[in-house]
Amino acid sequence: MATKQMKGLNSFIMDLRNSRDVEQENKRINLEINNIQSKFKHHYASNEVSTNTNSNGKDDISLSGYQKKKYICKLIYIYLLGYSEATNFGVREPLNLVASTVYSEKQTGYLALSILFKRSPTSSLKEHLNDLMDVMNGSLLRDLQSNNEDFNCLALHFISSNFNIDNERIDTEGSSKIHIVDDQDDNARQWLELTDLVFSFATSPIVAKHTRKKAVLALHVLFKLYPGVIISNSNWVPRILSLLEENEDLGLLTSSIPLIEFITTSISAKYAKSTMSSIARYLHRLLIEDACPKEYYYYSVPAPWLLVKLLSLVESLFLLVDEKTGNTVLTLTDLDSTTIGNLRSVISRSIQNSSQPVKGLPKKNSNSSILFQAVSLVIFLNASNEAVKGAVNALIYLLDSHETNTRYLSLDALIKLIGRGSISDVGNVFFTNEFNILIPKLFHLLSRDKDVSIKRKTLDLLYTLCNGSNYINIINGILEFYPHCEYSLKGEVAIKVAVLSEKYATESTWYVTTMLNLISQGTSAAASTSTNSHGSSTQIGNEVWERIVQIIVNNEELQAQSCKKIISLCNKSSGSNAVSENIIKVGGFVLGEYGHLIVNEKSDGDDDYSAESQFQILFSGYFRSSLSTRAMLLTSFLKFFEKYQDEPFIPDIIDLFEISTQSIDLEIQTRGFEYLKLCTADNSKELLSVVTRQFPVFEKKVSPLMSRIGNVERIVGRNRSSSFVNPHTIQQQKSAKSPSVTPPPASGLTVPPLNAPFKGVGQHRSVSTLSLPVTEEIDEDESNDDELVESRNQKTFEGEEDPFHDGVKEKVILSPNWYHGYHRMLQYDAGIFYENQFVKILYRIIKANSNIQYKFTIINNAAKTAGTNLTGFTILDLESSASKTDPNYLIQLGNQPEQTIADKTTFDVNIKIRNIVENDESPIITLSFNSGGSFNQLKLKFPVCFLRTLTSTNQIELEDFKKRWLQIGEQLPGPQGECISRTLTNYRCNSSNVVRLLARLGFNVVYSTPDNTEAGILVMGAGILHSQKSNYGVLVTIRSTDDVGKEFEIIVRCTGGGISEVINSSLREVLEGKF
Amino acid sequence: MAVQFMFLLSRQGKIRLTKWYQTISQKEKARIMRELSTLILSRRAKMCNVLEYKDIKIVYRRYASLFFIMGIDQGDNELLALEIIHRFVEQMDKIYGNVCELDIIFGFDKAYHILDELLIDGYVQESSKKEVLKKVAQQDELENMDEFDNILA
């Protein structure tokens, strides 16, 4: 290896390691940097003098490649030690090395550039990348065009590891929406040139697999930078997707997945379906058929990285949302049964694998990671309750694992599984058993586990599990744990409890008790003598007590009750257990505001509700509280002063105000001074009563808590557990949940449900006396979510630029010679659909009223000529041109063809005719395959037209025909019922030709003129057209208008309005052929 | 599975190797490394190897005196990221022959090469141990050839 020979570098590193202290190290580094600087300077000076000296020159001053390499390595080492500023040397030297033809020098050069070329703090990402492009463009092009494959690799590698941008992160830099590179940029050409080159590397079958791997990843990086390239070169897409079919090399496949994911999810959702089938097939092969090359087993698990990547790609495909319609792009019904079967068996196998005890950490980890990935798919596959149960049980089993990581991730997966489905709904009794096992287990984890991360996850899971029937159990369990929980976790616990209580509480007393219990367990007031006004609120955020206050203010029924509760709490916690400061805060507010409501009441217990006692509670708390609390209490005392003019504690209040005027805290001083004036000045009574007027109902729409929980949820949301949770399921969940939590009217509650604000369901709003319309808030929240989703999509779809969305109506370029097959299929029930040198496609049409089945058989033509198999045969797309909303027909792929075709394979397409199909709605099928190294794509149209649903009538007589003909004329006069057209055929027909044609199409020929008569041709037929909605009778008359049998008049009458025109034009096309 | 960054940290808190798969300023990098160093060095051995940091996840594992620390996307599979680290260590082990911290200090360029063969742009490029080893060996071969050329020159 190179560094072994670099003695200078080694001794430099040794020196540094032997340094006694930082100072010595600094000195040594500075020395070395000076040395390098002067060496480089001399080198250039000498180079300029004698331009002939090449870099390998033996000249003393001029540096050899080896020396340069050594110095650069030293710089890298210095950089690694953290002296990043010292290594700002510019790029001349490394560039010089890159230009070298010696591999190791070139390699060091690239390495140095990728490490030492730093982004200046002032430049934007775009500027930085453009700078880098300016510097590197020449070298990269040269090395990419080089014949040396190792040089190609170095350049590709440099591209992929230095031009990378993080899609998510661009947003935060404010430069979102704008791509780093777009067509208007000056250097767009440079990027394009680079991308072109890399693309050719990635897709060329003659380039070594190893290089292609790097190229594919580099291509991904470039597309992310400059999506314009792939959007304008949409013909690249099938080419890239065909990488999925190159399944002999797992390494190449592994590196292709990110690119394929990027294309299918961000550029064109069109291929989602075909990609899905390929992936499912592949997963099946790897996991079930065990068809994994030996060297890709990782501790006897088949290619875990590839498996997990494929699984997560499946997940993202299911999560794709169409930007325009807001529907998911891919639903289960779109997929064929083979694909679904494959996916299901893969999931059940992964669950099975992970449930077995295995030895060795790597194997265990790999199995579990596959499980976690697979479990997240369960919900999309419409799994039965049993299957979900299996997954839940497998995860619960893993909760007992000794491995901390496994426990952590099982929790995570459970959150995801439960959050996505409607598993935790009250109505869903199917999982009662599991929950009964799970919840105690979680409490156990919460109190016993040593790792705070696990506890946090457990908390999240409990939060997710909570529903209208188990909330008391869960909240009490968490509260029990609360006093013992880690300091860092307290705030989170408090917020979760607060939100859950508010969300599910149906009884006001329970709510107030729970919440006051919660905050009374916060830091005791005595413990925080800190002057920092926020000192004690770190554990429980201010939001929590503020929220309680808001709710009390807005609910009259709660006011007296909470006063009592606070007094009892404060009395209980006398002595060493000092009152929590949060309670003092709430108390200060609530007693000041509503204390008078209970002054004359008698307590059931020992508590004294008198004004004196209320005052003493707050007064004793005053000196133990932080400054902000004191300021609050001053206001409370002012209210006391106003309410109870004659009580003995009034002088105390005045004294306190007086003392406060001396306070060094500005807020307290101000309040003290103002309040003192209010109490003592003459004629201030009126002003005082204005100042202390009862608090108005809160109308602020945003609950402070929600913003906090929002954060929590977003934090939770960012991780796998719910980040990609399908918004639809959430909505379903919400609507499913809300009715169940509605308290029964018999509960005798005077307070309208406290949960109303969190439900976001309009019906509650009208009855709610809570004038805190958090309802709006949650709506906003939802819309935020939607926005999030949308922005995600926007990022992915780039609306206008995406050619595929509007593209449907554009002219699709079909493979040459497609029309022969199309025309054949218009009239014949079997035949050749398409043929070229590689394939022959046969078809057979099986009609059953409104259902039409097309059976395609693919025959490998190359087998005869070249003896090669067709590989990677895929149906990339099967696109109906019918309108998406209420389509006239439905199209579905029955089964998938085999991928590798030695001889032949078959697949079916099923059509359901729902309504009258227009003639321009025929579907287009896109096929791709490899034959002997060449990539081929076919785009073929096949006819789905109403005429094909025709079946013959019972034998009817000419008389009958005439009668019905007239009937239609009466009922649907004019163009509604009748359509007449003229046509010119390519060849001469006689009467029996026409008869055969009509019979072929399914008509019952009622009358025909004999052949070879001078009178011309007249043929009449009748038939029945089928759609799912209804059947129609159709009558047709074809009459020749010339002597040779080339010109015809077609008259169609039909019992359904407007159909005759459709049928007429189909007939015309059959007769003419648009060759 | 996109790895955001990876760095190697000694128990004494020294950075031994850094690799970034995202473009951020040097200051930002230094801050992340500093914050994570304190965070991770303070964690007990029995704790789980995953933590959430800002909007990414951190996965780390300790081998002898070195911590291998990796930042991954939220949607990524943590356990598998741990196994990437393991694979990396395995490969270094094979190439250095019983790898130790000193090997990485003195032969950092090689460590980079191994990592580069394993990961590109934060994505697993090649999961087969044999393939990576083969490629690294080929590079060594090339470098030796270069040396040889130099001697002859």
Coordinates of N, CA and C in Angstrom, one line a residue, chain A residues 1-3 5 9-10 13-14 17 25 58 66 69 73 76-77 79-81 84-85 102-104 107 111 115 118-119 121 125 128 150 157 160-162 164 166 169 210 213-214 217 220-221 224 251 254-255 258 295-296 298-299 304-305 308-309 361-362 365-366 368-369 372-373 404-405 408-409 412 450-453 457 715 718-720 724, chain B residues 1 4 14-26 29 43-44 46-52 54-57 61 73-84 86-87 90 96 101-102 105-110 112-113 116-117 119-131 135 138-140 142-144 146-147 150 153:
Chain A
M1 N 0.8 -1.2 0.0 CA 0.0 0.0 0.0 C 0.8 1.3 0.0
A2 N 0.2 2.3 -0.5 CA 1.0 3.5 -0.8 C 1.7 4.1 0.4
T3 N 0.9 4.2 1.5 CA 1.5 4.9 2.7 C 2.7 4.2 3.3
Q5 N 5.1 3.1 1.9 CA 6.3 3.6 1.3 C 6.6 5.0 1.7
L9 N 5.6 10.7 5.6 CA 4.3 10.7 6.2 C 4.2 10.0 7.5
N10 N 4.8 8.8 7.5 CA 4.8 8.0 8.7 C 5.5 8.7 9.8
I13 N 3.5 11.4 11.2 CA 2.4 11.0 12.1 C 3.0 10.6 13.4
M14 N 4.1 9.9 13.4 CA 4.8 9.5 14.6 C 5.1 10.7 15.5
R17 N 2.1 11.9 17.1 CA 1.6 11.1 18.2 C 2.5 11.2 19.4
E25 N 2.2 19.8 19.4 CA 1.6 19.3 18.2 C 1.3 20.5 17.2
K58 N 13.8 15.0 -12.0 CA 14.8 14.7 -10.9 C 15.4 15.9 -10.3
Y66 N 5.6 11.5 -6.5 CA 5.6 10.8 -5.2 C 5.7 11.9 -4.1
K69 N 2.5 13.7 -3.7 CA 1.5 12.8 -3.1 C 1.7 12.8 -1.6
C73 N -0.9 13.9 1.2 CA -1.3 13.0 2.3 C -1.1 13.6 3.6
I76 N -3.9 16.0 4.2 CA -5.1 15.3 4.6 C -5.1 14.9 6.0
Y77 N -3.9 14.4 6.4 CA -3.8 13.9 7.8 C -4.0 15.1 8.8
Y79 N -5.7 17.7 8.2 CA -7.1 18.0 8.2 C -7.9 17.1 9.1
L80 N -7.5 15.8 9.1 CA -8.2 14.8 9.9 C -8.1 15.1 11.4
L81 N -6.9 15.7 11.7 CA -6.7 16.0 13.1 C -7.6 17.2 13.6
S84 N -8.6 22.2 10.3 CA -9.1 22.3 8.9 C -8.7 23.7 8.3
E85 N -8.5 24.7 9.1 CA -8.2 26.0 8.5 C -6.8 26.0 7.9
V102 N -0.3 8.4 -13.4 CA 0.0 7.3 -12.4 C -1.2 7.1 -11.6
Y103 N -1.7 5.8 -11.5 CA -2.9 5.6 -10.8 C -2.9 6.1 -9.3
S104 N -1.9 5.8 -8.6 CA -1.9 6.1 -7.2 C -1.9 7.6 -7.0
Q107 N -5.3 8.9 -7.8 CA -6.2 8.5 -6.7 C -6.1 9.4 -5.5
L111 N -8.8 12.0 -3.9 CA -9.1 11.9 -2.5 C -8.9 13.2 -1.8
I115 N -11.7 15.8 -0.1 CA -11.6 16.2 1.4 C -11.3 17.6 1.5
K118 N -13.4 22.7 0.2 CA -14.4 23.0 1.2 C -15.4 24.0 0.7
R119 N -16.5 23.9 1.2 CA -17.5 24.8 0.9 C -17.3 26.0 1.8
P121 N -18.2 29.2 3.9 CA -19.4 29.4 4.7 C -20.4 30.4 4.1
L125 N -25.2 26.4 -1.7 CA -24.9 25.1 -2.2 C -24.7 25.1 -3.7
H128 N -21.4 26.6 -4.5 CA -20.3 25.7 -4.1 C -20.2 24.6 -5.2
D150 N -10.0 1.9 -14.7 CA -9.8 2.4 -13.3 C -9.9 3.9 -13.2
H157 N -16.5 7.9 -9.2 CA -16.6 7.9 -7.7 C -16.6 9.3 -7.2
S160 N -20.0 10.9 -7.6 CA -21.0 10.5 -6.7 C -20.8 10.9 -5.3
S161 N -19.5 11.1 -5.0 CA -19.3 11.5 -3.6 C -19.1 13.0 -3.3
N162 N -19.1 13.8 -4.4 CA -18.9 15.2 -4.1 C -20.0 16.1 -4.7
N164 N -23.0 15.4 -4.3 CA -24.3 15.0 -3.7 C -25.0 16.1 -2.9
D166 N -28.5 16.8 -0.5 CA -29.5 16.1 0.3 C -30.8 16.7 -0.1
R169 N -32.6 18.5 2.7 CA -31.9 19.7 3.3 C -31.9 20.9 2.4
H210 N -18.5 -3.7 -12.3 CA -18.0 -2.9 -11.2 C -18.1 -1.4 -11.5
K213 N -21.7 -0.1 -11.5 CA -22.3 0.1 -10.1 C -22.0 1.6 -9.7
K214 N -20.8 2.0 -10.0 CA -20.4 3.4 -9.6 C -21.2 4.4 -10.5
L217 N -24.8 4.9 -9.4 CA -24.9 5.8 -8.2 C -24.5 7.2 -8.6
H220 N -27.5 8.8 -10.3 CA -28.5 9.2 -9.3 C -28.2 10.5 -8.7
V221 N -26.9 10.7 -8.4 CA -26.5 12.0 -7.8 C -26.7 13.1 -8.8
K224 N -30.4 14.0 -9.3 CA -30.9 14.8 -8.2 C -30.6 16.3 -8.3
G251 N -24.7 -7.0 -6.8 CA -24.0 -5.7 -6.4 C -24.6 -4.6 -7.3
T254 N -28.0 -3.8 -6.2 CA -28.0 -3.1 -4.9 C -27.7 -1.6 -5.1
S255 N -26.8 -1.3 -6.0 CA -26.5 0.1 -6.2 C -27.5 0.8 -7.1
P258 N -31.3 2.9 -5.4 CA -31.6 4.3 -5.1 C -32.0 5.1 -6.3
E295 N -21.7 -15.6 -2.4 CA -20.9 -14.5 -1.7 C -21.8 -13.4 -1.2
Y296 N -23.1 -13.4 -1.5 CA -23.9 -12.4 -1.0 C -24.7 -12.7 0.2
Y298 N -24.9 -12.9 4.0 CA -24.3 -12.3 5.1 C -24.6 -13.0 6.3
Y299 N -23.7 -13.8 6.9 CA -24.0 -14.6 8.0 C -25.2 -15.5 7.7
P304 N -29.0 -9.2 2.9 CA -29.9 -8.4 3.7 C -30.0 -6.9 3.2
W305 N -28.9 -6.3 2.7 CA -29.0 -4.9 2.3 C -30.0 -4.8 1.1
V308 N -33.6 -5.3 2.2 CA -34.2 -4.2 2.9 C -34.5 -3.0 2.0
K309 N -33.5 -2.8 1.1 CA -33.7 -1.8 0.1 C -35.0 -2.0 -0.8
L361 N -24.9 -12.4 16.6 CA -25.5 -11.1 16.5 C -25.8 -10.6 15.1
P362 N -24.8 -10.7 14.2 CA -25.1 -10.2 12.8 C -26.3 -10.8 12.2
N365 N -29.4 -9.5 13.9 CA -29.7 -8.2 13.4 C -30.2 -8.1 12.0
S366 N -29.6 -8.9 11.1 CA -30.1 -8.9 9.7 C -31.5 -9.4 9.6
S368 N -33.8 -9.4 11.9 CA -34.7 -8.4 12.5 C -34.9 -7.2 11.6
S369 N -33.8 -6.8 11.0 CA -33.9 -5.6 10.2 C -34.9 -5.9 9.0
F372 N -38.4 -5.8 10.4 CA -38.9 -4.4 10.6 C -39.4 -3.8 9.3
Q373 N -38.6 -4.0 8.3 CA -38.9 -3.5 7.0 C -40.2 -4.1 6.5
T404 N -30.5 -4.6 23.4 CA -31.1 -3.3 23.5 C -31.7 -2.8 22.2
N405 N -30.8 -3.0 21.2 CA -31.2 -2.5 19.8 C -32.5 -3.1 19.3
Y408 N -35.5 -1.7 21.1 CA -35.7 -0.4 20.6 C -36.5 -0.4 19.3
L409 N -36.0 -1.2 18.4 CA -36.5 -1.2 17.0 C -37.9 -1.9 17.0
D412 N -40.2 0.6 17.8 CA -40.4 1.5 16.7 C -41.3 0.9 15.6
K450 N -33.0 0.1 31.3 CA -31.9 1.0 31.7 C -31.7 2.1 30.7
D451 N -32.2 1.9 29.6 CA -31.8 2.9 28.5 C -33.0 3.9 28.3
V452 N -32.6 5.1 28.4 CA -33.6 6.2 28.3 C -34.2 6.2 26.9
S453 N -33.4 5.8 25.9 CA -34.0 5.9 24.5 C -35.1 4.9 24.4
K457 N -39.1 5.6 23.5 CA -39.9 4.9 22.5 C -41.1 4.2 23.1
I715 N -41.3 14.9 15.7 CA -40.1 14.1 16.0 C -40.4 12.7 15.8
R718 N -40.8 12.0 12.2 CA -39.7 12.0 11.3 C -39.1 10.6 11.2
N719 N -39.2 9.9 12.3 CA -38.5 8.6 12.2 C -39.5 7.7 11.5
R720 N -39.0 6.5 11.3 CA -39.7 5.6 10.5 C -41.2 5.3 11.0
F724 N -44.1 8.3 7.2 CA -44.7 8.1 6.0 C -46.1 7.5 6.1
Chain B
M1 N -31.6 3.6 1.7 CA -30.7 3.7 2.8 C -29.6 4.7 2.5
Q4 N -25.6 9.6 5.9 CA -25.3 11.0 5.8 C -23.8 11.2 6.0
K14 N -10.6 11.6 20.0 CA -10.0 12.0 18.8 C -10.7 11.5 17.5
I15 N -10.8 12.3 16.6 CA -11.4 11.8 15.3 C -10.3 11.1 14.5
R16 N -10.7 9.9 14.0 CA -9.7 9.2 13.2 C -10.0 9.1 11.7
L17 N -11.2 9.3 11.4 CA -11.6 9.2 10.0 C -12.9 9.9 9.8
T18 N -13.1 10.7 8.8 CA -14.4 11.3 8.5 C -14.8 11.1 7.1
K19 N -16.0 10.9 6.9 CA -16.5 10.8 5.5 C -17.9 11.4 5.5
W20 N -18.1 12.4 4.7 CA -19.4 13.1 4.6 C -20.1 12.8 3.3
Y21 N -21.3 12.5 3.3 CA -22.1 12.2 2.1 C -23.1 13.4 1.9
Q22 N -22.8 14.5 2.4 CA -23.6 15.6 2.2 C -22.7 16.9 2.2
T23 N -23.2 17.9 1.5 CA -22.4 19.1 1.4 C -22.8 20.1 2.4
I24 N -22.0 20.2 3.5 CA -22.3 21.2 4.4 C -21.0 21.9 4.8
S25 N -21.0 23.0 5.4 CA -19.8 23.8 5.7 C -19.0 23.1 6.7
Q26 N -17.7 23.4 6.7 CA -16.8 22.8 7.6 C -17.2 23.1 9.1
K29 N -19.9 20.7 10.1 CA -19.3 19.4 10.3 C -18.7 19.3 11.7
R43 N -22.3 7.7 26.8 CA -23.3 6.7 26.9 C -22.7 5.4 27.4
R44 N -23.5 4.7 28.2 CA -23.0 3.5 28.8 C -23.0 2.3 27.8
K46 N -24.2 -0.6 27.8 CA -25.3 -1.5 27.6 C -26.5 -0.7 26.9
M47 N -26.3 0.5 26.7 CA -27.3 1.3 26.0 C -27.5 0.9 24.6
C48 N -28.6 1.3 24.0 CA -28.8 0.9 22.6 C -28.0 1.7 21.7
N49 N -27.7 1.2 20.5 CA -26.8 1.9 19.6 C -27.4 2.9 18.7
V50 N -28.6 3.2 19.0 CA -29.3 4.1 18.1 C -29.7 5.4 18.9
L51 N -29.5 6.5 18.3 CA -30.1 7.7 19.0 C -30.6 8.7 18.0
E52 N -31.5 9.4 18.4 CA -32.1 10.4 17.5 C -31.4 11.7 17.7
K54 N -31.2 15.6 16.1 CA -31.9 16.5 15.2 C -32.9 15.7 14.3
D55 N -32.8 15.8 13.0 CA -33.7 15.1 12.2 C -33.1 13.8 11.6
I56 N -32.0 13.4 12.1 CA -31.5 12.2 11.6 C -31.3 11.2 12.7
K57 N -30.9 10.0 12.4 CA -30.6 9.0 13.4 C -29.1 8.7 13.4
R61 N -21.3 2.1 17.0 CA -20.9 0.8 17.6 C -19.4 0.9 18.0
D73 N -30.6 8.5 7.5 CA -31.9 9.1 7.4 C -32.9 8.5 8.3
Q74 N -33.9 9.3 8.6 CA -34.9 8.8 9.5 C -35.6 7.5 9.0
G75 N -35.7 7.4 7.7 CA -36.4 6.2 7.2 C -35.6 5.0 7.0
D76 N -34.3 5.1 7.4 CA -33.4 4.0 7.1 C -33.5 3.0 8.2
N77 N -33.0 1.9 7.9 CA -33.0 0.7 8.8 C -31.8 0.8 9.7
E78 N -32.0 0.9 11.0 CA -30.9 1.1 11.9 C -30.0 -0.1 12.0
L79 N -30.7 -1.2 12.2 CA -29.9 -2.5 12.4 C -29.0 -2.7 11.2
L80 N -29.5 -2.5 10.1 CA -28.7 -2.8 8.9 C -27.5 -1.8 8.8
A81 N -27.8 -0.6 9.2 CA -26.7 0.4 9.3 C -25.6 -0.1 10.2
L82 N -26.0 -0.7 11.3 CA -25.0 -1.3 12.2 C -24.2 -2.4 11.5
E83 N -25.0 -3.1 10.7 CA -24.2 -4.2 10.0 C -23.3 -3.6 8.9
I84 N -23.6 -2.5 8.4 CA -22.7 -1.9 7.4 C -21.4 -1.6 8.2
H86 N -20.3 -3.1 10.7 CA -19.7 -4.4 10.9 C -19.0 -4.9 9.7
R87 N -19.6 -4.7 8.6 CA -19.0 -5.2 7.3 C -17.7 -4.4 7.1
E90 N -15.1 -5.7 9.3 CA -14.7 -7.0 8.8 C -13.7 -6.9 7.7
Y96 N -6.1 -5.2 6.6 CA -5.0 -4.8 7.5 C -4.4 -6.1 8.2
E101 N -6.5 0.5 15.9 CA -6.6 1.9 15.7 C -5.4 2.4 14.9
L102 N -4.3 1.9 15.3 CA -3.0 2.4 14.7 C -3.0 2.2 13.2
I105 N -4.9 4.9 11.7 CA -4.2 6.2 11.7 C -3.1 6.3 10.6
F106 N -2.3 5.2 10.5 CA -1.2 5.3 9.6 C -1.7 5.0 8.2
G107 N -2.7 4.2 8.1 CA -3.1 3.8 6.7 C -4.5 4.4 6.4
F108 N -4.7 5.6 6.7 CA -6.0 6.2 6.5 C -6.5 6.2 5.1
D109 N -5.5 6.3 4.1 CA -6.0 6.3 2.7 C -6.6 5.0 2.3
K110 N -6.0 3.9 2.9 CA -6.6 2.6 2.6 C -8.0 2.4 3.2
Y112 N -10.0 4.7 3.6 CA -10.9 5.4 2.7 C -11.3 4.6 1.5
H113 N -10.3 3.9 1.0 CA -10.6 3.1 -0.2 C -11.6 2.0 0.1
D116 N -14.9 3.5 0.4 CA -15.4 3.9 -0.9 C -16.0 2.7 -1.7
E117 N -15.3 1.6 -1.5 CA -15.8 0.4 -2.3 C -17.1 -0.1 -1.7
L119 N -19.4 1.9 0.2 CA -20.5 2.9 0.1 C -20.2 4.0 -0.9
I120 N -21.2 4.4 -1.7 CA -21.0 5.6 -2.5 C -22.2 6.4 -2.3
D121 N -21.9 7.7 -2.1 CA -23.0 8.7 -1.9 C -24.0 8.2 -0.8
G122 N -23.4 7.5 0.1 CA -24.2 7.0 1.3 C -25.0 5.8 1.0
Y123 N -24.9 5.2 -0.2 CA -25.7 4.0 -0.5 C -24.7 2.8 -0.6
V124 N -25.2 1.7 -0.2 CA -24.4 0.5 -0.3 C -24.1 0.2 -1.7
Q125 N -22.9 0.1 -2.1 CA -22.6 -0.1 -3.4 C -22.4 -1.6 -3.7
E126 N -21.8 -2.2 -2.7 CA -21.5 -3.7 -2.9 C -21.5 -4.3 -1.5
S127 N -22.4 -5.3 -1.4 CA -22.5 -5.9 -0.1 C -21.7 -7.2 0.0
S128 N -21.1 -7.6 -1.1 CA -20.4 -8.9 -1.0 C -19.0 -8.6 -0.5
K129 N -18.5 -9.3 0.5 CA -17.2 -9.0 1.1 C -16.1 -9.3 0.0
K130 N -16.4 -10.4 -0.7 CA -15.3 -10.8 -1.6 C -15.1 -9.8 -2.7
E131 N -16.2 -9.2 -3.2 CA -16.1 -8.2 -4.3 C -15.2 -7.0 -3.8
K135 N -11.6 -5.7 -5.2 CA -11.3 -4.4 -5.8 C -10.2 -3.7 -5.1
Q138 N -7.0 -5.2 -6.1 CA -6.6 -4.7 -7.4 C -6.0 -3.3 -7.4
Q139 N -6.5 -2.5 -6.5 CA -6.0 -1.1 -6.4 C -4.6 -1.2 -5.9
D140 N -4.4 -2.1 -4.9 CA -3.0 -2.2 -4.3 C -2.1 -2.7 -5.4
L142 N -2.3 -2.1 -8.5 CA -2.1 -1.0 -9.4 C -1.0 0.0 -8.8
E143 N -1.2 0.2 -7.5 CA -0.2 1.1 -6.8 C 1.1 0.5 -6.8
N144 N 1.2 -0.8 -6.6 CA 2.5 -1.4 -6.6 C 3.2 -1.3 -8.0
D146 N 2.7 1.1 -10.0 CA 3.2 2.5 -10.1 C 4.5 2.6 -9.4
E147 N 4.6 2.0 -8.2 CA 5.9 2.1 -7.5 C 7.0 1.5 -8.4
N150 N 8.0 3.6 -11.0 CA 8.9 4.7 -10.5 C 10.3 4.3 -10.3
A153 N 11.9 4.1 -13.5 CA 12.1 5.4 -14.2 C 13.3 6.1 -13.8

